[in-house]
Amino acid sequence: MTLPRCVGLLGGGMIGAGWAARFALHGVDVRLYDPDPDALRKAGEVIENARRAMRRLTLAPLPAEGALSATATLGDAVAGADFVVESAPERPELKRRLLAEADALAPPEVVFTSSTSGLRPTLLQADMRHPERFAVGHPFNPVYLLPLVEICPGDRTSEQTVARAAEVFRALGMSPLVVRKEIDGFLADRMQEALWREALWLVNDEIATVAEVDDAIRLAAGLRWAAMGTYETYRIAGGEEGMRHFMEQFGPALQWPWTHLTDVPELTDELLDRITEQSDAQAGGASVRELERLRDRCLVAVLRGLRSEAYGAGEVLAEYENRLRGLRT
Ligand SMILES: NC(=O)c1ccc[n+]([C@@H]2O[C@H](COP(=O)([O-])OP(=O)(O)OC[C@H]3O[C@@H](n4cnc5c(N)ncnc54)[C@H](O)[C@@H]3O)[C@@H](O)[C@H]2O)c1
């Protein structure tokens, strides 16, 4: 059986409720343990939003929904669950204790994941009797819509646990990315945090307003990022000569004090070769023109979606179209 029959959720706030929605909408029964007496109501509201979003997202038939119930004790959430997801507050001691308590209550074959945004799994699994069954499974908000989930194994995580977590997440329509080396903040939050730091500096130094910083992202790079990541985007920016050319052209600028994040790796031949080779492999033989056309089709799809909401770049597009049609906006 690919999906568990029943999942135990420890913590049902923003992220736990998002997991409740993703599991329930894929036919998995959900047992939610959260000391907040309002947790079940809140999770029910999140599931309602998720239903609405899924109806807009896909016409594909989903299985009959799993049942959602709140449990009075940790033991009741874990009892009978084939998979356990911890989404309690980001406090290392709390998570560590909660995981150790839940671990003592579940048969050893039940896989546990933690939604932590950046705590190392080796730390979180430290007090578990069966640390091999545990890995980080870091999702993104809203959990029921965004596909990425970073799986980060700790020192004592088994390969079977990583494989099982990936299998379950995939069956929920997600795209698991296994983090190769344990690192604080994993991949996505490290990059988001770098951007966030710079955004805070720009407002702190009164160079831009909050809205200007947001426009600087959402009307340009943010749209490209929805289709292609940083490396793919820069490969195209290197033109026909590709990634190495881009690195040679813009590499030296990384040393200039443009940003507050000026500590950059030395661009050794070894690093340049690695980036170029991996970038070529990522392109899979596609020419820069083919990549540009793929990017453009994706951007048009995103822009059309945003236009239907008349928000962000979609608002800009809607106003532009109205002007073209000679209408007042
Ligand atoms: N908010 C995000 O965007 C985001 C994204 C990815 C991952 N995460 C991670 O997910 C986890 C949860 O974050 P959140 O944003 O849902 O926080 P939240 O504050 O919305 O929810 C935490 C929930 O845990 C409950 N809780 C408190 N003590 C508990 C206990 N002992 N046992 C069980 N539940 C308990 C709280 O009542 C609350 O409902 C954190 O580790 C966070 O880093 C958050």
mmCIF file of C-alpha atoms and ligand atoms in Angstrom:
data_model
loop_
_atom_site.group_PDB
_atom_site.id
_atom_site.type_symbol
_atom_site.label_atom_id
_atom_site.label_comp_id
_atom_site.label_asym_id
_atom_site.label_seq_id
_atom_site.Cartn_x
_atom_site.Cartn_y
_atom_site.Cartn_z
ATOM 1 C CA MET A 1 0.000 0.000 0.000
ATOM 2 C CA THR A 2 1.590 3.276 -1.097
ATOM 3 C CA LEU A 3 -0.346 5.710 1.062
ATOM 4 C CA PRO A 4 -0.839 5.088 4.769
ATOM 5 C CA ARG A 5 -4.390 4.291 5.837
ATOM 6 C CA CYS A 6 -4.129 6.630 8.787
ATOM 7 C CA VAL A 7 -1.717 9.434 9.625
ATOM 8 C CA GLY A 8 -1.019 10.826 13.094
ATOM 9 C CA LEU A 9 -0.394 14.568 13.090
ATOM 10 C CA LEU A 10 1.375 16.125 16.076
ATOM 11 C CA GLY A 11 0.530 19.822 15.905
ATOM 12 C CA GLY A 12 -2.290 21.227 13.782
ATOM 13 C CA GLY A 13 -1.417 24.897 13.272
ATOM 14 C CA MET A 14 -0.780 26.461 9.890
ATOM 15 C CA ILE A 15 1.385 23.577 8.675
ATOM 16 C CA GLY A 16 -0.234 20.681 10.533
ATOM 17 C CA ALA A 17 -3.640 21.731 9.167
ATOM 18 C CA GLY A 18 -2.127 21.923 5.686
ATOM 19 C CA TRP A 19 -0.877 18.347 6.091
ATOM 20 C CA ALA A 20 -4.340 17.337 7.366
ATOM 21 C CA ALA A 21 -5.817 18.702 4.143
ATOM 22 C CA ARG A 22 -3.262 17.027 1.880
ATOM 23 C CA PHE A 23 -3.673 13.627 3.546
ATOM 24 C CA ALA A 24 -7.474 13.774 3.939
ATOM 25 C CA LEU A 25 -8.034 14.864 0.317
ATOM 26 C CA HIS A 26 -6.022 11.826 -0.769
ATOM 27 C CA GLY A 27 -8.221 9.452 1.219
ATOM 28 C CA VAL A 28 -6.045 9.081 4.340
ATOM 29 C CA ASP A 29 -7.707 9.211 7.778
ATOM 30 C CA VAL A 30 -6.167 11.933 9.929
ATOM 31 C CA ARG A 31 -5.760 11.899 13.721
ATOM 32 C CA LEU A 32 -4.761 15.282 14.993
ATOM 33 C CA TYR A 33 -3.147 15.921 18.349
ATOM 34 C CA ASP A 34 -2.904 19.590 19.341
ATOM 35 C CA PRO A 35 -3.401 21.152 22.796
ATOM 36 C CA ASP A 36 -5.257 24.080 21.189
ATOM 37 C CA PRO A 37 -8.993 23.339 21.717
ATOM 38 C CA ASP A 38 -9.740 25.192 18.456
ATOM 39 C CA ALA A 39 -7.359 23.082 16.366
ATOM 40 C CA LEU A 40 -10.056 20.856 14.835
ATOM 41 C CA ARG A 41 -12.190 23.818 13.760
ATOM 42 C CA LYS A 42 -9.163 25.556 12.246
ATOM 43 C CA ALA A 43 -8.067 22.412 10.416
ATOM 44 C CA GLY A 44 -11.622 21.970 9.087
ATOM 45 C CA GLU A 45 -11.488 25.495 7.659
ATOM 46 C CA VAL A 46 -8.115 24.852 6.045
ATOM 47 C CA ILE A 47 -9.459 21.634 4.499
ATOM 48 C CA GLU A 48 -12.401 23.587 3.089
ATOM 49 C CA ASN A 49 -9.947 26.021 1.441
ATOM 50 C CA ALA A 50 -7.942 23.076 0.153
ATOM 51 C CA ARG A 51 -11.050 21.473 -1.396
ATOM 52 C CA ARG A 52 -11.822 24.737 -3.167
ATOM 53 C CA ALA A 53 -8.237 25.074 -4.405
ATOM 54 C CA MET A 54 -8.087 21.478 -5.628
ATOM 55 C CA ARG A 55 -11.352 21.892 -7.558
ATOM 56 C CA ARG A 56 -9.766 24.826 -9.399
ATOM 57 C CA LEU A 57 -6.439 23.061 -9.842
ATOM 58 C CA THR A 58 -7.496 19.791 -11.373
ATOM 59 C CA LEU A 59 -10.381 17.924 -12.933
ATOM 60 C CA ALA A 60 -8.727 14.618 -12.030
ATOM 61 C CA PRO A 61 -10.860 12.519 -9.685
ATOM 62 C CA LEU A 62 -9.626 12.340 -6.091
ATOM 63 C CA PRO A 63 -10.404 9.401 -3.790
ATOM 64 C CA ALA A 64 -13.147 9.623 -1.172
ATOM 65 C CA GLU A 65 -11.889 11.896 1.589
ATOM 66 C CA GLY A 66 -10.297 10.489 4.720
ATOM 67 C CA ALA A 67 -11.891 11.260 8.082
ATOM 68 C CA LEU A 68 -10.441 13.991 10.296
ATOM 69 C CA SER A 69 -10.582 13.607 14.065
ATOM 70 C CA ALA A 70 -8.949 15.362 16.996
ATOM 71 C CA THR A 71 -7.444 13.264 19.754
ATOM 72 C CA ALA A 72 -7.232 14.123 23.441
ATOM 73 C CA THR A 73 -3.852 12.482 23.891
ATOM 74 C CA LEU A 74 -0.661 11.960 21.976
ATOM 75 C CA GLY A 75 -1.146 8.200 22.333
ATOM 76 C CA ASP A 76 -4.533 8.333 20.583
ATOM 77 C CA ALA A 77 -3.010 10.185 17.614
ATOM 78 C CA VAL A 78 -0.219 7.678 17.231
ATOM 79 C CA ALA A 79 -2.266 4.525 17.938
ATOM 80 C CA GLY A 80 -3.175 2.873 14.640
ATOM 81 C CA ALA A 81 -1.323 5.471 12.549
ATOM 82 C CA ASP A 82 0.914 4.094 9.775
ATOM 83 C CA PHE A 83 2.773 7.383 9.371
ATOM 84 C CA VAL A 84 3.375 10.274 11.787
ATOM 85 C CA VAL A 85 4.061 13.926 10.941
ATOM 86 C CA GLU A 86 5.215 16.362 13.627
ATOM 87 C CA SER A 87 4.390 20.064 13.030
ATOM 88 C CA ALA A 88 4.683 21.518 16.545
ATOM 89 C CA PRO A 89 6.218 24.958 17.199
ATOM 90 C CA GLU A 90 9.821 25.472 16.076
ATOM 91 C CA ARG A 91 11.332 24.889 19.528
ATOM 92 C CA PRO A 92 14.048 22.215 19.566
ATOM 93 C CA GLU A 93 13.440 20.941 23.133
ATOM 94 C CA LEU A 94 9.667 20.748 22.606
ATOM 95 C CA LYS A 95 9.999 18.843 19.319
ATOM 96 C CA ARG A 96 12.646 16.539 20.732
ATOM 97 C CA ARG A 97 10.499 15.627 23.730
ATOM 98 C CA LEU A 98 7.338 15.235 21.662
ATOM 99 C CA LEU A 99 9.076 12.969 19.152
ATOM 100 C CA ALA A 100 10.629 10.858 21.898
ATOM 101 C CA GLU A 101 7.232 10.433 23.616
ATOM 102 C CA ALA A 102 5.439 9.567 20.377
ATOM 103 C CA ASP A 103 8.251 7.215 19.330
ATOM 104 C CA ALA A 104 7.757 5.190 22.513
ATOM 105 C CA LEU A 105 4.073 4.707 21.588
ATOM 106 C CA ALA A 106 4.372 3.526 17.972
ATOM 107 C CA PRO A 107 5.511 0.212 16.452
ATOM 108 C CA PRO A 108 9.044 0.601 15.018
ATOM 109 C CA GLU A 109 8.011 0.282 11.362
ATOM 110 C CA VAL A 110 5.935 3.499 11.492
ATOM 111 C CA VAL A 111 7.859 6.318 9.789
ATOM 112 C CA PHE A 112 8.023 9.716 11.511
ATOM 113 C CA THR A 113 8.740 13.031 9.786
ATOM 114 C CA SER A 114 9.113 16.555 11.150
ATOM 115 C CA SER A 115 7.998 19.696 9.300
ATOM 116 C CA THR A 116 10.776 21.773 10.887
ATOM 117 C CA SER A 117 11.878 24.686 8.715
ATOM 118 C CA GLY A 118 15.522 24.312 9.590
ATOM 119 C CA LEU A 119 16.395 22.260 12.680
ATOM 120 C CA ARG A 120 18.808 19.411 12.058
ATOM 121 C CA PRO A 121 17.228 15.937 12.124
ATOM 122 C CA THR A 122 20.217 14.505 14.038
ATOM 123 C CA LEU A 123 19.272 16.803 16.912
ATOM 124 C CA LEU A 124 15.537 16.035 16.716
ATOM 125 C CA GLN A 125 15.995 12.246 16.648
ATOM 126 C CA ALA A 126 18.518 12.265 19.529
ATOM 127 C CA ASP A 127 16.128 10.984 22.222
ATOM 128 C CA MET A 128 14.172 8.532 20.065
ATOM 129 C CA ARG A 129 14.429 4.830 20.765
ATOM 130 C CA HIS A 130 14.039 4.222 17.023
ATOM 131 C CA PRO A 131 15.867 7.169 15.457
ATOM 132 C CA GLU A 132 16.258 5.208 12.210
ATOM 133 C CA ARG A 133 12.543 5.709 11.459
ATOM 134 C CA PHE A 134 12.814 9.519 11.528
ATOM 135 C CA ALA A 135 13.625 12.176 8.901
ATOM 136 C CA VAL A 136 12.739 15.796 8.290
ATOM 137 C CA GLY A 137 9.972 16.300 5.713
ATOM 138 C CA HIS A 138 9.911 20.072 5.280
ATOM 139 C CA PRO A 139 6.858 21.313 3.335
ATOM 140 C CA PHE A 140 5.846 24.802 2.193
ATOM 141 C CA ASN A 141 2.759 26.808 2.932
ATOM 142 C CA PRO A 142 0.088 26.041 1.702
ATOM 143 C CA VAL A 143 1.052 22.409 2.145
ATOM 144 C CA TYR A 144 -1.963 21.222 0.125
ATOM 145 C CA LEU A 145 -0.894 23.172 -2.996
ATOM 146 C CA LEU A 146 2.894 23.555 -3.127
ATOM 147 C CA PRO A 147 4.609 20.387 -4.320
ATOM 148 C CA LEU A 148 8.079 20.665 -2.776
ATOM 149 C CA VAL A 149 8.946 18.718 0.372
ATOM 150 C CA GLU A 150 12.582 18.609 1.463
ATOM 151 C CA ILE A 151 13.514 15.272 3.005
ATOM 152 C CA CYS A 152 16.581 15.564 5.211
ATOM 153 C CA PRO A 153 17.918 12.422 6.909
ATOM 154 C CA GLY A 154 19.858 12.653 10.158
ATOM 155 C CA ASP A 155 22.954 10.665 11.124
ATOM 156 C CA ARG A 156 20.841 7.753 12.316
ATOM 157 C CA THR A 157 18.062 7.797 9.694
ATOM 158 C CA SER A 158 17.781 4.594 7.645
ATOM 159 C CA GLU A 159 17.609 4.523 3.861
ATOM 160 C CA GLN A 160 14.256 2.717 4.106
ATOM 161 C CA THR A 161 12.832 5.663 6.042
ATOM 162 C CA VAL A 162 13.918 8.137 3.371
ATOM 163 C CA ALA A 163 12.497 5.867 0.651
ATOM 164 C CA ARG A 164 9.175 5.386 2.470
ATOM 165 C CA ALA A 165 8.770 9.103 3.222
ATOM 166 C CA ALA A 166 9.496 9.928 -0.431
ATOM 167 C CA GLU A 167 6.975 7.297 -1.570
ATOM 168 C CA VAL A 168 4.234 8.666 0.677
ATOM 169 C CA PHE A 169 4.886 12.295 -0.293
ATOM 170 C CA ARG A 170 4.902 11.386 -3.983
ATOM 171 C CA ALA A 171 1.583 9.554 -3.604
ATOM 172 C CA LEU A 172 0.213 12.787 -2.097
ATOM 173 C CA GLY A 173 1.136 14.612 -5.315
ATOM 174 C CA MET A 174 4.295 16.175 -3.888
ATOM 175 C CA SER A 175 7.834 16.341 -5.202
ATOM 176 C CA PRO A 176 10.329 15.137 -2.593
ATOM 177 C CA LEU A 177 13.842 16.561 -2.724
ATOM 178 C CA VAL A 178 16.332 14.593 -0.634
ATOM 179 C CA VAL A 179 18.904 16.896 0.973
ATOM 180 C CA ARG A 180 22.320 15.287 0.358
ATOM 181 C CA LYS A 181 24.091 16.679 3.418
ATOM 182 C CA GLU A 182 22.490 17.654 6.688
ATOM 183 C CA ILE A 183 22.535 21.428 6.949
ATOM 184 C CA ASP A 184 20.651 24.048 9.022
ATOM 185 C CA GLY A 185 17.744 25.502 7.035
ATOM 186 C CA PHE A 186 18.066 22.880 4.241
ATOM 187 C CA LEU A 187 17.994 24.353 0.701
ATOM 188 C CA ALA A 188 14.912 26.441 0.158
ATOM 189 C CA ASP A 189 14.892 28.387 3.417
ATOM 190 C CA ARG A 190 18.586 29.227 3.122
ATOM 191 C CA MET A 191 17.853 30.894 -0.208
ATOM 192 C CA GLN A 192 14.660 32.523 1.007
ATOM 193 C CA GLU A 193 16.474 33.807 4.063
ATOM 194 C CA ALA A 194 19.293 35.350 2.009
ATOM 195 C CA LEU A 195 16.696 37.269 0.027
ATOM 196 C CA TRP A 196 14.778 38.162 3.186
ATOM 197 C CA ARG A 197 17.930 39.592 4.835
ATOM 198 C CA GLU A 198 18.636 41.758 1.826
ATOM 199 C CA ALA A 199 14.982 42.889 1.724
ATOM 200 C CA LEU A 200 15.234 43.953 5.380
ATOM 201 C CA TRP A 201 18.423 45.915 4.679
ATOM 202 C CA LEU A 202 16.825 47.779 1.760
ATOM 203 C CA VAL A 203 13.971 48.982 3.968
ATOM 204 C CA ASN A 204 16.252 49.590 6.977
ATOM 205 C CA ASP A 205 18.536 51.781 4.863
ATOM 206 C CA GLU A 206 15.459 53.616 3.460
ATOM 207 C CA ILE A 207 16.419 52.717 -0.068
ATOM 208 C CA ALA A 208 12.995 51.308 -0.832
ATOM 209 C CA THR A 209 9.583 50.809 0.690
ATOM 210 C CA VAL A 210 8.195 47.398 1.517
ATOM 211 C CA ALA A 211 5.915 47.559 -1.541
ATOM 212 C CA GLU A 212 8.795 48.571 -3.828
ATOM 213 C CA VAL A 213 10.899 45.646 -2.618
ATOM 214 C CA ASP A 214 7.975 43.311 -3.272
ATOM 215 C CA ASP A 215 7.406 44.741 -6.768
ATOM 216 C CA ALA A 216 11.114 44.285 -7.503
ATOM 217 C CA ILE A 217 10.582 40.560 -6.944
ATOM 218 C CA ARG A 218 7.075 39.768 -8.107
ATOM 219 C CA LEU A 219 7.113 41.660 -11.421
ATOM 220 C CA ALA A 220 10.362 40.163 -12.715
ATOM 221 C CA ALA A 221 12.567 37.500 -11.121
ATOM 222 C CA GLY A 222 9.677 36.029 -9.102
ATOM 223 C CA LEU A 223 7.794 35.251 -12.307
ATOM 224 C CA ARG A 224 10.824 33.598 -13.866
ATOM 225 C CA TRP A 225 11.465 31.621 -10.707
ATOM 226 C CA ALA A 226 7.975 30.145 -10.949
ATOM 227 C CA ALA A 227 9.121 28.441 -14.129
ATOM 228 C CA MET A 228 12.861 28.048 -13.774
ATOM 229 C CA GLY A 229 15.254 28.112 -10.875
ATOM 230 C CA THR A 230 18.254 30.357 -10.342
ATOM 231 C CA TYR A 231 20.748 28.266 -12.287
ATOM 232 C CA GLU A 232 18.508 27.628 -15.287
ATOM 233 C CA THR A 233 17.597 31.307 -15.445
ATOM 234 C CA TYR A 234 21.232 32.389 -15.442
ATOM 235 C CA ARG A 235 22.161 29.792 -18.029
ATOM 236 C CA ILE A 236 19.765 31.473 -20.442
ATOM 237 C CA ALA A 237 21.150 34.871 -19.427
ATOM 238 C CA GLY A 238 24.548 33.626 -20.637
ATOM 239 C CA GLY A 239 23.149 33.419 -24.192
ATOM 240 C CA GLU A 240 24.479 30.924 -26.702
ATOM 241 C CA GLU A 241 27.735 30.589 -24.806
ATOM 242 C CA GLY A 242 25.813 29.403 -21.745
ATOM 243 C CA MET A 243 26.717 29.108 -18.119
ATOM 244 C CA ARG A 244 30.493 29.563 -18.261
ATOM 245 C CA HIS A 245 30.063 32.807 -20.174
ATOM 246 C CA PHE A 246 27.528 34.048 -17.648
ATOM 247 C CA MET A 247 29.870 33.217 -14.771
ATOM 248 C CA GLU A 248 32.807 34.955 -16.433
ATOM 249 C CA GLN A 249 30.716 38.026 -17.185
ATOM 250 C CA PHE A 250 28.988 38.461 -13.835
ATOM 251 C CA GLY A 251 31.216 36.457 -11.491
ATOM 252 C CA PRO A 252 33.547 39.354 -10.625
ATOM 253 C CA ALA A 253 30.552 41.545 -9.695
ATOM 254 C CA LEU A 254 29.827 39.145 -6.831
ATOM 255 C CA GLN A 255 32.895 40.566 -5.097
ATOM 256 C CA TRP A 256 31.604 44.126 -5.344
ATOM 257 C CA PRO A 257 29.837 45.383 -2.250
ATOM 258 C CA TRP A 258 26.438 45.569 -3.971
ATOM 259 C CA THR A 259 24.683 43.585 -1.321
ATOM 260 C CA HIS A 260 25.113 42.878 2.350
ATOM 261 C CA LEU A 261 25.773 39.238 1.509
ATOM 262 C CA THR A 262 29.256 39.712 0.104
ATOM 263 C CA ASP A 263 30.790 36.533 1.442
ATOM 264 C CA VAL A 264 30.866 34.505 -1.798
ATOM 265 C CA PRO A 265 32.692 31.307 -2.706
ATOM 266 C CA GLU A 266 35.881 31.690 -4.739
ATOM 267 C CA LEU A 267 35.120 30.978 -8.383
ATOM 268 C CA THR A 268 37.794 28.335 -8.844
ATOM 269 C CA ASP A 269 38.111 26.327 -12.075
ATOM 270 C CA GLU A 270 36.804 23.332 -10.172
ATOM 271 C CA LEU A 271 33.631 25.171 -9.111
ATOM 272 C CA LEU A 272 33.122 26.639 -12.591
ATOM 273 C CA ASP A 273 33.547 23.191 -14.173
ATOM 274 C CA ARG A 274 31.085 21.651 -11.731
ATOM 275 C CA ILE A 275 28.465 24.342 -12.336
ATOM 276 C CA THR A 276 28.925 24.197 -16.103
ATOM 277 C CA GLU A 277 28.713 20.397 -16.269
ATOM 278 C CA GLN A 278 25.640 20.217 -14.037
ATOM 279 C CA SER A 279 24.012 23.065 -15.933
ATOM 280 C CA ASP A 280 24.586 21.230 -19.243
ATOM 281 C CA ALA A 281 23.082 18.066 -17.766
ATOM 282 C CA GLN A 282 20.089 20.052 -16.490
ATOM 283 C CA ALA A 283 19.493 21.481 -19.980
ATOM 284 C CA GLY A 284 19.369 17.911 -21.362
ATOM 285 C CA GLY A 285 20.716 18.946 -24.757
ATOM 286 C CA ALA A 286 18.196 21.769 -25.261
ATOM 287 C CA SER A 287 19.539 24.846 -27.002
ATOM 288 C CA VAL A 288 19.270 28.258 -25.378
ATOM 289 C CA ARG A 289 16.495 29.153 -27.868
ATOM 290 C CA GLU A 290 14.519 26.045 -26.918
ATOM 291 C CA LEU A 291 14.970 26.862 -23.227
ATOM 292 C CA GLU A 292 13.826 30.416 -23.865
ATOM 293 C CA ARG A 293 10.673 29.187 -25.608
ATOM 294 C CA LEU A 294 9.954 26.760 -22.739
ATOM 295 C CA ARG A 295 10.463 29.548 -20.192
ATOM 296 C CA ASP A 296 8.215 31.887 -22.176
ATOM 297 C CA ARG A 297 5.386 29.351 -22.405
ATOM 298 C CA CYS A 298 5.593 28.810 -18.643
ATOM 299 C CA LEU A 299 5.669 32.550 -17.971
ATOM 300 C CA VAL A 300 2.618 33.100 -20.164
ATOM 301 C CA ALA A 301 0.778 30.358 -18.259
ATOM 302 C CA VAL A 302 1.656 31.972 -14.905
ATOM 303 C CA LEU A 303 0.773 35.469 -16.145
ATOM 304 C CA ARG A 304 -2.604 34.265 -17.440
ATOM 305 C CA GLY A 305 -3.271 32.647 -14.078
ATOM 306 C CA LEU A 306 -2.364 35.842 -12.227
ATOM 307 C CA ARG A 307 -4.446 37.899 -14.633
ATOM 308 C CA SER A 308 -7.557 35.901 -13.735
ATOM 309 C CA GLU A 309 -6.973 37.171 -10.172
ATOM 310 C CA ALA A 310 -5.909 40.672 -11.381
ATOM 311 C CA TYR A 311 -3.137 40.557 -8.787
ATOM 312 C CA GLY A 312 0.585 41.303 -8.862
ATOM 313 C CA ALA A 313 1.915 40.918 -12.391
ATOM 314 C CA GLY A 314 -1.641 39.857 -13.355
ATOM 315 C CA GLU A 315 -2.938 43.282 -12.331
ATOM 316 C CA VAL A 316 -0.263 44.953 -14.456
ATOM 317 C CA LEU A 317 -1.265 42.765 -17.394
ATOM 318 C CA ALA A 318 -4.991 43.411 -16.913
ATOM 319 C CA GLU A 319 -4.448 47.190 -16.833
ATOM 320 C CA TYR A 320 -2.247 46.980 -19.909
ATOM 321 C CA GLU A 321 -4.884 44.983 -21.770
ATOM 322 C CA ASN A 322 -7.569 47.441 -20.761
ATOM 323 C CA ARG A 323 -5.438 50.283 -22.073
ATOM 324 C CA LEU A 324 -4.902 48.406 -25.322
ATOM 325 C CA ARG A 325 -8.636 48.031 -25.614
ATOM 326 C CA GLY A 326 -9.038 51.722 -24.868
ATOM 327 C CA LEU A 327 -10.968 51.072 -21.659
ATOM 328 C CA ARG A 328 -10.641 52.999 -18.441
ATOM 329 C CA THR A 329 -9.185 50.900 -15.633
HETATM 330 N N1 LIG B 1 4.620 28.594 8.783
HETATM 331 C C1 LIG B 1 5.332 28.206 7.743
HETATM 332 O O1 LIG B 1 5.337 28.844 6.676
HETATM 333 C C2 LIG B 1 6.148 26.928 7.836
HETATM 334 C C3 LIG B 1 6.587 26.347 6.626
HETATM 335 C C4 LIG B 1 7.259 25.127 6.683
HETATM 336 C C5 LIG B 1 7.518 24.523 7.896
HETATM 337 N N2 LIG B 1 7.106 25.118 9.059
HETATM 338 C C6 LIG B 1 7.381 24.423 10.322
HETATM 339 O O2 LIG B 1 6.213 23.733 10.723
HETATM 340 C C7 LIG B 1 6.153 23.671 12.145
HETATM 341 C C8 LIG B 1 4.844 24.274 12.627
HETATM 342 O O3 LIG B 1 4.788 25.609 12.209
HETATM 343 P P1 LIG B 1 3.398 26.386 12.077
HETATM 344 O O4 LIG B 1 3.656 27.571 11.217
HETATM 345 O O5 LIG B 1 2.316 25.436 11.705
HETATM 346 O O6 LIG B 1 3.182 26.874 13.576
HETATM 347 P P2 LIG B 1 1.808 27.198 14.329
HETATM 348 O O7 LIG B 1 2.168 28.019 15.501
HETATM 349 O O8 LIG B 1 0.791 27.703 13.351
HETATM 350 O O9 LIG B 1 1.320 25.758 14.804
HETATM 351 C C9 LIG B 1 1.917 25.025 15.824
HETATM 352 C C10 LIG B 1 0.834 24.186 16.480
HETATM 353 O O10 LIG B 1 1.452 23.300 17.391
HETATM 354 C C11 LIG B 1 0.580 23.200 18.527
HETATM 355 N N3 LIG B 1 1.349 22.685 19.666
HETATM 356 C C12 LIG B 1 1.962 23.365 20.670
HETATM 357 N N4 LIG B 1 2.518 22.500 21.527
HETATM 358 C C13 LIG B 1 2.268 21.258 21.059
HETATM 359 C C14 LIG B 1 2.561 19.950 21.528
HETATM 360 N N5 LIG B 1 3.270 19.750 22.629
HETATM 361 N N6 LIG B 1 2.122 18.896 20.800
HETATM 362 C C15 LIG B 1 1.424 19.071 19.670
HETATM 363 N N7 LIG B 1 1.098 20.285 19.187
HETATM 364 C C16 LIG B 1 1.521 21.353 19.877
HETATM 365 C C17 LIG B 1 0.050 24.611 18.706
HETATM 366 O O11 LIG B 1 -1.150 24.620 19.469
HETATM 367 C C18 LIG B 1 -0.190 25.022 17.270
HETATM 368 O O12 LIG B 1 -1.491 24.729 16.811
HETATM 369 C C19 LIG B 1 7.398 24.410 12.656
HETATM 370 O O13 LIG B 1 8.408 23.469 12.892
HETATM 371 C C20 LIG B 1 7.763 25.309 11.482
HETATM 372 O O14 LIG B 1 9.128 25.630 11.447
HETATM 373 C C21 LIG B 1 6.416 26.298 9.057
#
